[in-house]
mmCIF file of N, CA, C and O in Angstrom:
data_model
loop_
_atom_site.group_PDB
_atom_site.id
_atom_site.type_symbol
_atom_site.label_atom_id
_atom_site.label_comp_id
_atom_site.label_asym_id
_atom_site.label_seq_id
_atom_site.Cartn_x
_atom_site.Cartn_y
_atom_site.Cartn_z
ATOM 1 N N MET A 9 -23.759 52.323 16.138
ATOM 2 C CA MET A 9 -24.353 51.350 15.526
ATOM 3 C C MET A 9 -23.877 50.255 14.794
ATOM 4 O O MET A 9 -23.756 49.169 14.904
ATOM 5 N N TYR A 10 -23.273 50.723 13.510
ATOM 6 C CA TYR A 10 -22.383 50.130 12.859
ATOM 7 C C TYR A 10 -21.346 49.731 13.599
ATOM 8 O O TYR A 10 -21.179 48.129 12.727
ATOM 9 N N ARG A 11 -21.062 50.041 14.902
ATOM 10 C CA ARG A 11 -19.599 49.392 15.280
ATOM 11 C C ARG A 11 -19.986 48.190 16.223
ATOM 12 O O ARG A 11 -19.269 47.135 15.933
ATOM 13 N N TRP A 12 -21.268 47.980 16.606
ATOM 14 C CA TRP A 12 -21.783 46.764 17.329
ATOM 15 C C TRP A 12 -21.569 45.621 16.134
ATOM 16 O O TRP A 12 -21.686 44.606 16.325
ATOM 17 N N LEU A 13 -22.329 46.043 14.993
ATOM 18 C CA LEU A 13 -22.612 45.018 14.025
ATOM 19 C C LEU A 13 -21.459 44.562 13.263
ATOM 20 O O LEU A 13 -21.188 43.787 13.393
ATOM 21 N N ILE A 14 -20.198 45.545 13.171
ATOM 22 C CA ILE A 14 -18.989 45.407 12.965
ATOM 23 C C ILE A 14 -18.439 44.140 13.878
ATOM 24 O O ILE A 14 -17.799 43.110 13.507
ATOM 25 N N THR A 15 -18.628 44.733 15.182
ATOM 26 C CA THR A 15 -17.863 43.505 16.249
ATOM 27 C C THR A 15 -18.618 42.576 16.297
ATOM 28 O O THR A 15 -17.728 41.445 16.276
ATOM 29 N N LEU A 16 -19.974 42.649 16.312
ATOM 30 C CA LEU A 16 -20.754 41.299 15.940
ATOM 31 C C LEU A 16 -20.050 40.461 14.868
ATOM 32 O O LEU A 16 -19.881 39.214 15.092
ATOM 33 N N LEU A 17 -20.101 40.889 13.841
ATOM 34 C CA LEU A 17 -19.592 40.101 12.509
ATOM 35 C C LEU A 17 -18.538 39.364 12.876
ATOM 36 O O LEU A 17 -17.913 38.291 12.106
ATOM 37 N N ILE A 18 -17.644 40.334 13.577
ATOM 38 C CA ILE A 18 -16.076 39.761 13.411
ATOM 39 C C ILE A 18 -15.972 38.872 14.561
ATOM 40 O O ILE A 18 -15.544 37.965 14.136
ATOM 41 N N CYS A 19 -16.675 38.767 15.709
ATOM 42 C CA CYS A 19 -16.886 37.390 16.297
ATOM 43 C C CYS A 19 -17.529 36.537 15.603
ATOM 44 O O CYS A 19 -16.949 35.389 16.283
ATOM 45 N N LEU A 20 -18.404 36.740 15.020
ATOM 46 C CA LEU A 20 -18.795 35.369 14.417
ATOM 47 C C LEU A 20 -18.274 34.939 13.515
ATOM 48 O O LEU A 20 -17.704 33.636 13.483
ATOM 49 N N LEU A 21 -17.310 35.510 12.707
ATOM 50 C CA LEU A 21 -16.173 35.463 11.680
ATOM 51 C C LEU A 21 -15.093 34.435 12.597
ATOM 52 O O LEU A 21 -14.247 33.349 12.351
ATOM 53 N N LEU A 22 -14.659 35.098 13.976
ATOM 54 C CA LEU A 22 -13.743 34.284 15.071
ATOM 55 C C LEU A 22 -14.389 32.852 14.886
ATOM 56 O O LEU A 22 -13.572 32.085 15.296
ATOM 57 N N GLY A 23 -15.784 32.937 15.516
ATOM 58 C CA GLY A 23 -16.338 31.711 16.092
ATOM 59 C C GLY A 23 -16.074 30.588 15.004
ATOM 60 O O GLY A 23 -16.061 29.269 15.462
ATOM 61 N N LEU A 24 -16.747 31.076 13.635
ATOM 62 C CA LEU A 24 -16.516 29.945 12.874
ATOM 63 C C LEU A 24 -15.149 29.350 12.314
ATOM 64 O O LEU A 24 -14.995 28.083 12.147
ATOM 65 N N GLN A 25 -13.866 30.304 12.241
ATOM 66 C CA GLN A 25 -12.848 29.999 12.215
ATOM 67 C C GLN A 25 -12.303 28.966 13.313
ATOM 68 O O GLN A 25 -11.533 28.222 12.915
ATOM 69 N N TYR A 26 -12.423 29.539 13.948
ATOM 70 C CA TYR A 26 -11.751 28.077 15.751
ATOM 71 C C TYR A 26 -12.351 26.897 15.178
ATOM 72 O O TYR A 26 -12.135 26.414 15.478
ATOM 73 N N ARG A 27 -14.255 26.753 15.027
ATOM 74 C CA ARG A 27 -14.599 25.756 14.403
ATOM 75 C C ARG A 27 -13.968 24.700 13.462
ATOM 76 O O ARG A 27 -13.575 23.726 13.219
ATOM 77 N N LEU A 28 -13.317 26.013 12.103
ATOM 78 C CA LEU A 28 -13.017 25.411 11.238
ATOM 79 C C LEU A 28 -11.486 24.959 11.697
ATOM 80 O O LEU A 28 -11.402 23.646 10.911
ATOM 81 N N TRP A 29 -10.968 25.337 12.101
ATOM 82 C CA TRP A 29 -9.692 24.870 12.634
ATOM 83 C C TRP A 29 -9.269 23.931 13.853
ATOM 84 O O TRP A 29 -8.440 23.380 13.923
ATOM 85 N N PHE A 30 -10.126 24.001 14.616
ATOM 86 C CA PHE A 30 -10.176 23.346 16.008
ATOM 87 C C PHE A 30 -11.244 22.710 16.630
ATOM 88 O O PHE A 30 -11.375 22.325 17.555
ATOM 89 N N GLY A 31 -12.169 22.683 15.803
ATOM 90 C CA GLY A 31 -13.466 22.262 16.635
ATOM 91 C C GLY A 31 -13.342 20.509 16.188
ATOM 92 O O GLY A 31 -12.507 20.025 15.823
ATOM 93 N N GLU A 32 -14.333 19.696 16.488
ATOM 94 C CA GLU A 32 -14.475 18.398 16.652
ATOM 95 C C GLU A 32 -14.115 18.243 15.108
ATOM 96 O O GLU A 32 -13.880 17.150 15.130
ATOM 97 N N VAL A 33 -14.802 18.635 13.923
ATOM 98 C CA VAL A 33 -14.359 18.049 12.735
ATOM 99 C C VAL A 33 -13.414 19.145 11.758
ATOM 100 O O VAL A 33 -14.393 20.296 11.714
ATOM 101 N N ASN A 34 -12.328 18.996 11.925
ATOM 102 C CA ASN A 34 -11.346 20.605 11.322
ATOM 103 C C ASN A 34 -10.565 20.291 10.243
ATOM 104 O O ASN A 34 -10.685 19.304 9.655
ATOM 105 N N VAL A 35 -9.964 21.143 9.964
ATOM 106 C CA VAL A 35 -9.458 21.251 8.658
ATOM 107 C C VAL A 35 -8.116 20.364 8.754
ATOM 108 O O VAL A 35 -7.960 19.474 7.623
ATOM 109 N N ARG A 36 -7.480 19.931 9.646
ATOM 110 C CA ARG A 36 -6.165 19.320 9.805
ATOM 111 C C ARG A 36 -6.766 18.146 9.885
ATOM 112 O O ARG A 36 -5.944 17.048 9.438
ATOM 113 N N ASP A 37 -7.866 17.281 10.343
ATOM 114 C CA ASP A 37 -8.390 16.185 10.533
ATOM 115 C C ASP A 37 -8.635 15.502 8.755
ATOM 116 O O ASP A 37 -8.163 14.916 8.679
ATOM 117 N N ILE A 38 -8.984 16.697 8.081
ATOM 118 C CA ILE A 38 -9.564 16.345 6.924
ATOM 119 C C ILE A 38 -8.270 16.203 5.946
ATOM 120 O O ILE A 38 -8.346 14.995 5.520
ATOM 121 N N TRP A 39 -7.381 16.869 6.515
ATOM 122 C CA TRP A 39 -5.824 16.700 5.248
ATOM 123 C C TRP A 39 -5.413 15.612 5.669
ATOM 124 O O TRP A 39 -4.706 14.485 4.934
ATOM 125 N N ASP A 40 -5.503 14.942 7.154
ATOM 126 C CA ASP A 40 -4.974 13.832 7.430
ATOM 127 C C ASP A 40 -5.317 12.615 6.775
ATOM 128 O O ASP A 40 -4.869 11.689 6.678
ATOM 129 N N LEU A 41 -6.906 12.896 7.263
ATOM 130 C CA LEU A 41 -7.660 11.534 6.573
ATOM 131 C C LEU A 41 -7.466 11.522 4.822
ATOM 132 O O LEU A 41 -7.043 10.199 4.224
ATOM 133 N N ASN A 42 -7.580 12.887 4.179
ATOM 134 C CA ASN A 42 -6.797 12.445 2.789
ATOM 135 C C ASN A 42 -5.668 11.846 2.426
ATOM 136 O O ASN A 42 -5.277 10.606 1.768
ATOM 137 N N ALA A 43 -4.408 12.241 3.236
ATOM 138 C CA ALA A 43 -3.244 11.646 3.199
ATOM 139 C C ALA A 43 -3.455 10.238 3.540
ATOM 140 O O ALA A 43 -3.009 9.221 2.868
ATOM 141 N N LYS A 44 -4.278 9.811 4.317
ATOM 142 C CA LYS A 44 -4.652 8.335 4.649
ATOM 143 C C LYS A 44 -4.913 7.586 3.347
ATOM 144 O O LYS A 44 -4.899 6.635 3.245
ATOM 145 N N ILE A 45 -6.127 8.138 3.366
ATOM 146 C CA ILE A 45 -6.780 7.929 1.938
ATOM 147 C C ILE A 45 -5.592 7.247 0.408
ATOM 148 O O ILE A 45 -5.823 6.678 0.358
ATOM 149 N N GLU A 46 -4.881 8.170 0.665
ATOM 150 C CA GLU A 46 -4.269 8.184 -0.680
ATOM 151 C C GLU A 46 -3.257 7.144 -0.483
ATOM 152 O O GLU A 46 -2.877 6.247 -1.228
ATOM 153 N N LEU A 47 -2.524 7.055 0.947
ATOM 154 C CA LEU A 47 -1.449 6.082 1.394
ATOM 155 C C LEU A 47 -2.354 4.573 1.182
ATOM 156 O O LEU A 47 -1.953 3.842 0.564
ATOM 157 N N GLN A 48 -3.702 4.345 1.532
ATOM 158 C CA GLN A 48 -4.609 2.778 1.540
ATOM 159 C C GLN A 48 -4.317 2.834 0.065
ATOM 160 O O GLN A 48 -4.454 1.832 -0.311
ATOM 161 N N LYS A 49 -4.463 3.987 -0.844
ATOM 162 C CA LYS A 49 -4.828 3.688 -2.250
ATOM 163 C C LYS A 49 -3.566 3.011 -3.161
ATOM 164 O O LYS A 49 -4.003 1.705 -3.689
ATOM 165 N N SER A 50 -2.541 3.248 -2.473
ATOM 166 C CA SER A 50 -1.162 3.106 -3.184
ATOM 167 C C SER A 50 -1.193 1.822 -2.584
ATOM 168 O O SER A 50 -0.594 0.688 -3.134
ATOM 169 N N ILE A 51 -1.591 1.161 -1.309
ATOM 170 C CA ILE A 51 -1.173 -0.076 -1.090
ATOM 171 C C ILE A 51 -2.279 -1.248 -1.501
ATOM 172 O O ILE A 51 -1.940 -2.146 -2.034
ATOM 173 N N ASN A 52 -3.217 -0.338 -1.987
ATOM 174 C CA ASN A 52 -4.723 -1.332 -2.398
ATOM 175 C C ASN A 52 -4.188 -1.981 -4.011
ATOM 176 O O ASN A 52 -4.255 -2.849 -4.180
ATOM 177 N N GLN A 53 -3.639 -0.596 -4.525
ATOM 178 C CA GLN A 53 -2.992 -0.860 -5.782
ATOM 179 C C GLN A 53 -2.080 -1.844 -6.177
ATOM 180 O O GLN A 53 -1.729 -2.719 -7.247
ATOM 181 N N GLU A 54 -0.906 -1.839 -5.271
ATOM 182 C CA GLU A 54 -0.272 -2.717 -5.042
ATOM 183 C C GLU A 54 -0.808 -4.250 -4.635
ATOM 184 O O GLU A 54 0.248 -4.914 -5.391
ATOM 185 N N LEU A 55 -1.397 -4.480 -3.887
ATOM 186 C CA LEU A 55 -1.795 -5.564 -3.407
ATOM 187 C C LEU A 55 -2.922 -6.074 -4.612
ATOM 188 O O LEU A 55 -3.156 -7.456 -4.763
ATOM 189 N N SER A 56 -3.914 -5.150 -5.576
ATOM 190 C CA SER A 56 -4.167 -5.873 -6.599
ATOM 191 C C SER A 56 -3.291 -6.297 -7.749
ATOM 192 O O SER A 56 -4.126 -7.475 -8.425
ATOM 193 N N GLN A 57 -2.214 -5.799 -7.793
ATOM 194 C CA GLN A 57 -1.728 -6.155 -8.627
ATOM 195 C C GLN A 57 -0.579 -7.493 -8.747
ATOM 196 O O GLN A 57 -0.843 -8.574 -9.231
ATOM 197 N N ARG A 58 -0.515 -7.533 -7.167
ATOM 198 C CA ARG A 58 -0.032 -8.685 -6.527
ATOM 199 C C ARG A 58 -1.210 -9.730 -6.981
ATOM 200 O O ARG A 58 -0.507 -10.973 -7.013
ATOM 201 N N ASN A 59 -2.003 -9.979 -6.636
ATOM 202 C CA ASN A 59 -3.061 -10.592 -6.295
ATOM 203 C C ASN A 59 -3.575 -10.929 -8.182
ATOM 204 O O ASN A 59 -3.551 -11.847 -8.355
ATOM 205 N N SER A 60 -3.062 -10.165 -9.014
ATOM 206 C CA SER A 60 -3.303 -10.310 -10.387
ATOM 207 C C SER A 60 -2.112 -11.191 -10.853
ATOM 208 O O SER A 60 -2.284 -12.164 -11.565
ATOM 209 N N GLU A 61 -1.123 -10.922 -10.400
ATOM 210 C CA GLU A 61 0.257 -11.926 -10.788
ATOM 211 C C GLU A 61 -0.228 -13.075 -10.586
ATOM 212 O O GLU A 61 0.148 -14.504 -10.973
ATOM 213 N N LEU A 62 -0.840 -13.265 -9.110
ATOM 214 C CA LEU A 62 -1.053 -14.679 -8.347
ATOM 215 C C LEU A 62 -2.077 -15.642 -9.219
ATOM 216 O O LEU A 62 -1.755 -16.370 -9.124
ATOM 217 N N GLU A 63 -2.644 -15.072 -9.511
ATOM 218 C CA GLU A 63 -4.147 -15.485 -10.100
ATOM 219 C C GLU A 63 -3.599 -16.242 -11.865
ATOM 220 O O GLU A 63 -3.893 -16.810 -12.158
ATOM 221 N N ALA A 64 -2.345 -15.291 -12.039
ATOM 222 C CA ALA A 64 -2.192 -15.561 -13.697
ATOM 223 C C ALA A 64 -1.248 -16.948 -13.138
ATOM 224 O O ALA A 64 -1.362 -17.723 -14.450
ATOM 225 N N GLU A 65 -0.845 -16.863 -12.019
ATOM 226 C CA GLU A 65 0.581 -17.987 -11.789
ATOM 227 C C GLU A 65 -0.216 -19.139 -11.637
ATOM 228 O O GLU A 65 -0.188 -19.956 -12.334
ATOM 229 N N VAL A 66 -1.656 -19.218 -11.017
ATOM 230 C CA VAL A 66 -2.492 -20.142 -10.931
ATOM 231 C C VAL A 66 -3.051 -20.667 -12.321
ATOM 232 O O VAL A 66 -3.249 -21.771 -12.594
ATOM 233 N N GLN A 67 -3.839 -19.832 -13.070
ATOM 234 C CA GLN A 67 -4.314 -20.206 -13.835
ATOM 235 C C GLN A 67 -3.175 -20.630 -15.025
ATOM 236 O O GLN A 67 -3.732 -21.793 -15.904
ATOM 237 N N ASP A 68 -2.247 -20.568 -15.055
ATOM 238 C CA ASP A 68 -1.010 -20.820 -15.831
ATOM 239 C C ASP A 68 -0.735 -22.434 -15.416
ATOM 240 O O ASP A 68 -0.286 -23.263 -16.297
ATOM 241 N N LEU A 69 -0.527 -22.624 -13.789
ATOM 242 C CA LEU A 69 -0.427 -23.907 -13.159
ATOM 243 C C LEU A 69 -1.392 -24.587 -13.574
ATOM 244 O O LEU A 69 -1.504 -26.047 -13.872
ATOM 245 N N LYS A 70 -2.538 -24.007 -13.581
ATOM 246 C CA LYS A 70 -3.860 -24.904 -14.216
ATOM 247 C C LYS A 70 -3.837 -25.552 -15.134
ATOM 248 O O LYS A 70 -4.540 -26.442 -15.839
ATOM 249 N N LYS A 71 -3.607 -25.024 -15.999
ATOM 250 C CA LYS A 71 -3.429 -25.457 -17.897
ATOM 251 C C LYS A 71 -2.535 -25.837 -18.535
ATOM 252 O O LYS A 71 -2.330 -26.563 -19.395
ATOM 253 N N GLY A 72 -1.181 -25.141 -17.997
ATOM 254 C CA GLY A 72 -0.229 -25.273 -18.836
ATOM 255 C C GLY A 72 0.848 -26.244 -18.177
ATOM 256 O O GLY A 72 1.336 -26.281 -17.045
ATOM 257 N N GLN A 73 1.410 -27.207 -18.948
ATOM 258 C CA GLN A 73 2.257 -28.211 -18.285
ATOM 259 C C GLN A 73 3.747 -27.664 -17.989
ATOM 260 O O GLN A 73 4.513 -28.198 -17.445
ATOM 261 N N ALA A 74 3.807 -26.961 -18.644
ATOM 262 C CA ALA A 74 5.145 -26.208 -19.279
ATOM 263 C C ALA A 74 5.801 -25.561 -17.931
ATOM 264 O O ALA A 74 6.606 -25.738 -17.259
ATOM 265 N N ALA A 75 4.773 -24.452 -17.084
ATOM 266 C CA ALA A 75 5.179 -24.119 -15.905
ATOM 267 C C ALA A 75 4.883 -24.872 -14.954
ATOM 268 O O ALA A 75 5.789 -24.605 -13.977
ATOM 269 N N LEU A 76 4.445 -26.140 -14.682
ATOM 270 C CA LEU A 76 4.282 -26.990 -13.727
ATOM 271 C C LEU A 76 5.321 -27.647 -13.709
ATOM 272 O O LEU A 76 6.392 -28.016 -12.725
ATOM 273 N N GLU A 77 6.206 -28.110 -14.953
ATOM 274 C CA GLU A 77 7.569 -28.471 -15.184
ATOM 275 C C GLU A 77 8.375 -27.773 -14.498
ATOM 276 O O GLU A 77 9.530 -28.239 -14.049
ATOM 277 N N GLU A 78 8.653 -26.604 -15.036
ATOM 278 C CA GLU A 78 9.811 -25.639 -14.584
ATOM 279 C C GLU A 78 9.806 -25.386 -12.932
ATOM 280 O O GLU A 78 10.456 -25.429 -12.509
ATOM 281 N N ARG A 79 7.999 -25.330 -12.401
ATOM 282 C CA ARG A 79 8.207 -25.162 -11.129
ATOM 283 C C ARG A 79 9.002 -26.841 -10.470
ATOM 284 O O ARG A 79 9.424 -26.491 -9.479
ATOM 285 N N ALA A 80 8.457 -27.962 -11.011
ATOM 286 C CA ALA A 80 9.337 -29.132 -10.525
ATOM 287 C C ALA A 80 10.517 -29.185 -10.327
ATOM 288 O O ALA A 80 11.357 -29.522 -9.667
ATOM 289 N N ARG A 81 11.325 -28.751 -11.598
ATOM 290 C CA ARG A 81 12.285 -28.841 -11.849
ATOM 291 C C ARG A 81 13.000 -27.848 -10.715
ATOM 292 O O ARG A 81 14.261 -28.145 -10.157
ATOM 293 N N SER A 82 12.556 -26.793 -10.574
ATOM 294 C CA SER A 82 13.666 -25.744 -9.416
ATOM 295 C C SER A 82 13.313 -25.846 -8.286
ATOM 296 O O SER A 82 13.918 -25.668 -7.611
ATOM 297 N N GLU A 83 12.083 -26.347 -7.861
ATOM 298 C CA GLU A 83 12.040 -26.266 -6.260
ATOM 299 C C GLU A 83 11.926 -27.523 -6.176
ATOM 300 O O GLU A 83 12.458 -27.864 -4.975
ATOM 301 N N LEU A 84 11.814 -28.949 -6.719
ATOM 302 C CA LEU A 84 11.742 -30.239 -6.297
ATOM 303 C C LEU A 84 12.987 -31.160 -6.854
ATOM 304 O O LEU A 84 13.648 -31.596 -6.339
ATOM 305 N N GLY A 85 13.569 -30.178 -7.746
ATOM 306 C CA GLY A 85 14.918 -30.822 -8.226
ATOM 307 C C GLY A 85 14.942 -31.734 -9.173
ATOM 308 O O GLY A 85 16.012 -32.735 -9.165
ATOM 309 N N MET A 86 13.646 -32.353 -9.559
ATOM 310 C CA MET A 86 13.428 -33.022 -10.959
ATOM 311 C C MET A 86 14.062 -33.036 -12.181
ATOM 312 O O MET A 86 14.265 -31.857 -12.319
ATOM 313 N N ILE A 87 14.229 -34.302 -12.711
ATOM 314 C CA ILE A 87 14.979 -34.593 -14.291
ATOM 315 C C ILE A 87 14.202 -35.144 -14.700
ATOM 316 O O ILE A 87 13.342 -36.391 -14.309
ATOM 317 N N ARG A 88 14.062 -35.298 -16.446
ATOM 318 C CA ARG A 88 13.694 -36.188 -17.313
ATOM 319 C C ARG A 88 14.516 -37.626 -17.207
ATOM 320 O O ARG A 88 15.475 -37.724 -17.073
ATOM 321 N N ASP A 89 13.943 -38.608 -17.535
ATOM 322 C CA ASP A 89 14.349 -39.624 -18.438
ATOM 323 C C ASP A 89 15.734 -39.069 -18.779
ATOM 324 O O ASP A 89 15.192 -38.442 -20.124
ATOM 325 N N GLY A 90 16.485 -39.614 -18.658
ATOM 326 C CA GLY A 90 18.079 -39.423 -20.122
ATOM 327 C C GLY A 90 18.868 -38.393 -19.299
ATOM 328 O O GLY A 90 19.726 -38.017 -20.552
ATOM 329 N N GLU A 91 18.229 -37.260 -18.480
ATOM 330 C CA GLU A 91 19.163 -36.201 -18.317
ATOM 331 C C GLU A 91 19.690 -36.715 -17.248
ATOM 332 O O GLU A 91 19.503 -37.298 -16.448
ATOM 333 N N THR A 92 21.237 -35.890 -17.126
ATOM 334 C CA THR A 92 21.899 -35.840 -16.028
ATOM 335 C C THR A 92 22.174 -34.551 -15.102
ATOM 336 O O THR A 92 22.012 -33.645 -15.707
ATOM 337 N N PHE A 93 21.831 -35.054 -13.993
ATOM 338 C CA PHE A 93 21.817 -34.236 -13.113
ATOM 339 C C PHE A 93 22.960 -33.578 -12.219
ATOM 340 O O PHE A 93 23.826 -34.222 -11.636
ATOM 341 N N ILE A 94 23.392 -32.523 -12.114
ATOM 342 C CA ILE A 94 24.633 -32.046 -12.215
ATOM 343 C C ILE A 94 24.656 -31.020 -10.822
ATOM 344 O O ILE A 94 24.005 -29.901 -11.406
ATOM 345 N N GLN A 95 24.814 -31.087 -9.654
ATOM 346 C CA GLN A 95 25.033 -30.448 -8.919
ATOM 347 C C GLN A 95 26.546 -29.570 -8.288
ATOM 348 O O GLN A 95 27.327 -30.388 -7.792
ATOM 349 N N LEU A 96 26.690 -27.973 -8.061
ATOM 350 C CA LEU A 96 28.069 -27.843 -7.778
ATOM 351 C C LEU A 96 27.692 -27.284 -6.256
ATOM 352 O O LEU A 96 26.910 -26.768 -5.726
ATOM 353 N N VAL A 97 28.347 -27.668 -5.694
ATOM 354 C CA VAL A 97 28.632 -27.378 -4.087
ATOM 355 C C VAL A 97 29.767 -26.284 -3.631
ATOM 356 O O VAL A 97 31.169 -26.839 -4.166
ATOM 357 N N GLU A 98 29.897 -25.387 -3.173
ATOM 358 C CA GLU A 98 30.679 -24.393 -2.982
ATOM 359 C C GLU A 98 31.703 -24.939 -1.846
ATOM 360 O O GLU A 98 30.656 -25.861 -1.131
ATOM 361 N N PRO A 99 33.052 -25.069 -1.821
ATOM 362 C CA PRO A 99 33.626 -25.329 -0.772
ATOM 363 C C PRO A 99 33.430 -24.285 0.890
ATOM 364 O O PRO A 99 33.251 -23.129 0.426
ATOM 365 N N VAL A 100 33.165 -25.366 1.815
ATOM 366 C CA VAL A 100 32.891 -24.244 3.016
ATOM 367 C C VAL A 100 34.203 -23.696 3.911
ATOM 368 O O VAL A 100 35.356 -24.948 3.824
ATOM 369 N N GLU A 101 34.595 -22.859 4.098
ATOM 370 C CA GLU A 101 35.525 -22.567 4.758
ATOM 371 C C GLU A 101 35.453 -23.103 6.071
ATOM 372 O O GLU A 101 34.558 -22.571 6.753
ATOM 373 N N GLU A 102 36.492 -23.574 6.889
ATOM 374 C CA GLU A 102 36.520 -23.696 8.491
ATOM 375 C C GLU A 102 37.238 -22.510 9.300
ATOM 376 O O GLU A 102 37.722 -22.001 8.771
ATOM 377 N N ASN A 103 36.207 -22.393 10.295
ATOM 378 C CA ASN A 103 36.637 -21.465 10.637
ATOM 379 C C ASN A 103 37.836 -21.667 12.140
ATOM 380 O O ASN A 103 37.457 -23.096 12.841
ATOM 381 N N LYS A 104 38.670 -21.318 12.060
ATOM 382 C CA LYS A 104 40.263 -21.591 13.432
ATOM 383 C C LYS A 104 40.040 -21.064 14.747
ATOM 384 O O LYS A 104 39.764 -19.694 14.425
#
């Protein structure tokens, strides 16, 4: 009598273990999803930091003339009245 009960419980345990490891929603899938969640969280954190930096730059450009002037000088090569612009050009080697 107890032998059948023990056999039944072992079969039940094996069936549940099978579903746990190889079923439709199994432990390996959960581990993979948790790894993907952690990766996405790190990507989101990097993007959030980048967005904060861009927002600070936009606010600085809206409010401050110094940032606007700095950007005009570096990107557009603008100079003030009375300043002299000097551009250094490196010589180009000719290939023979």
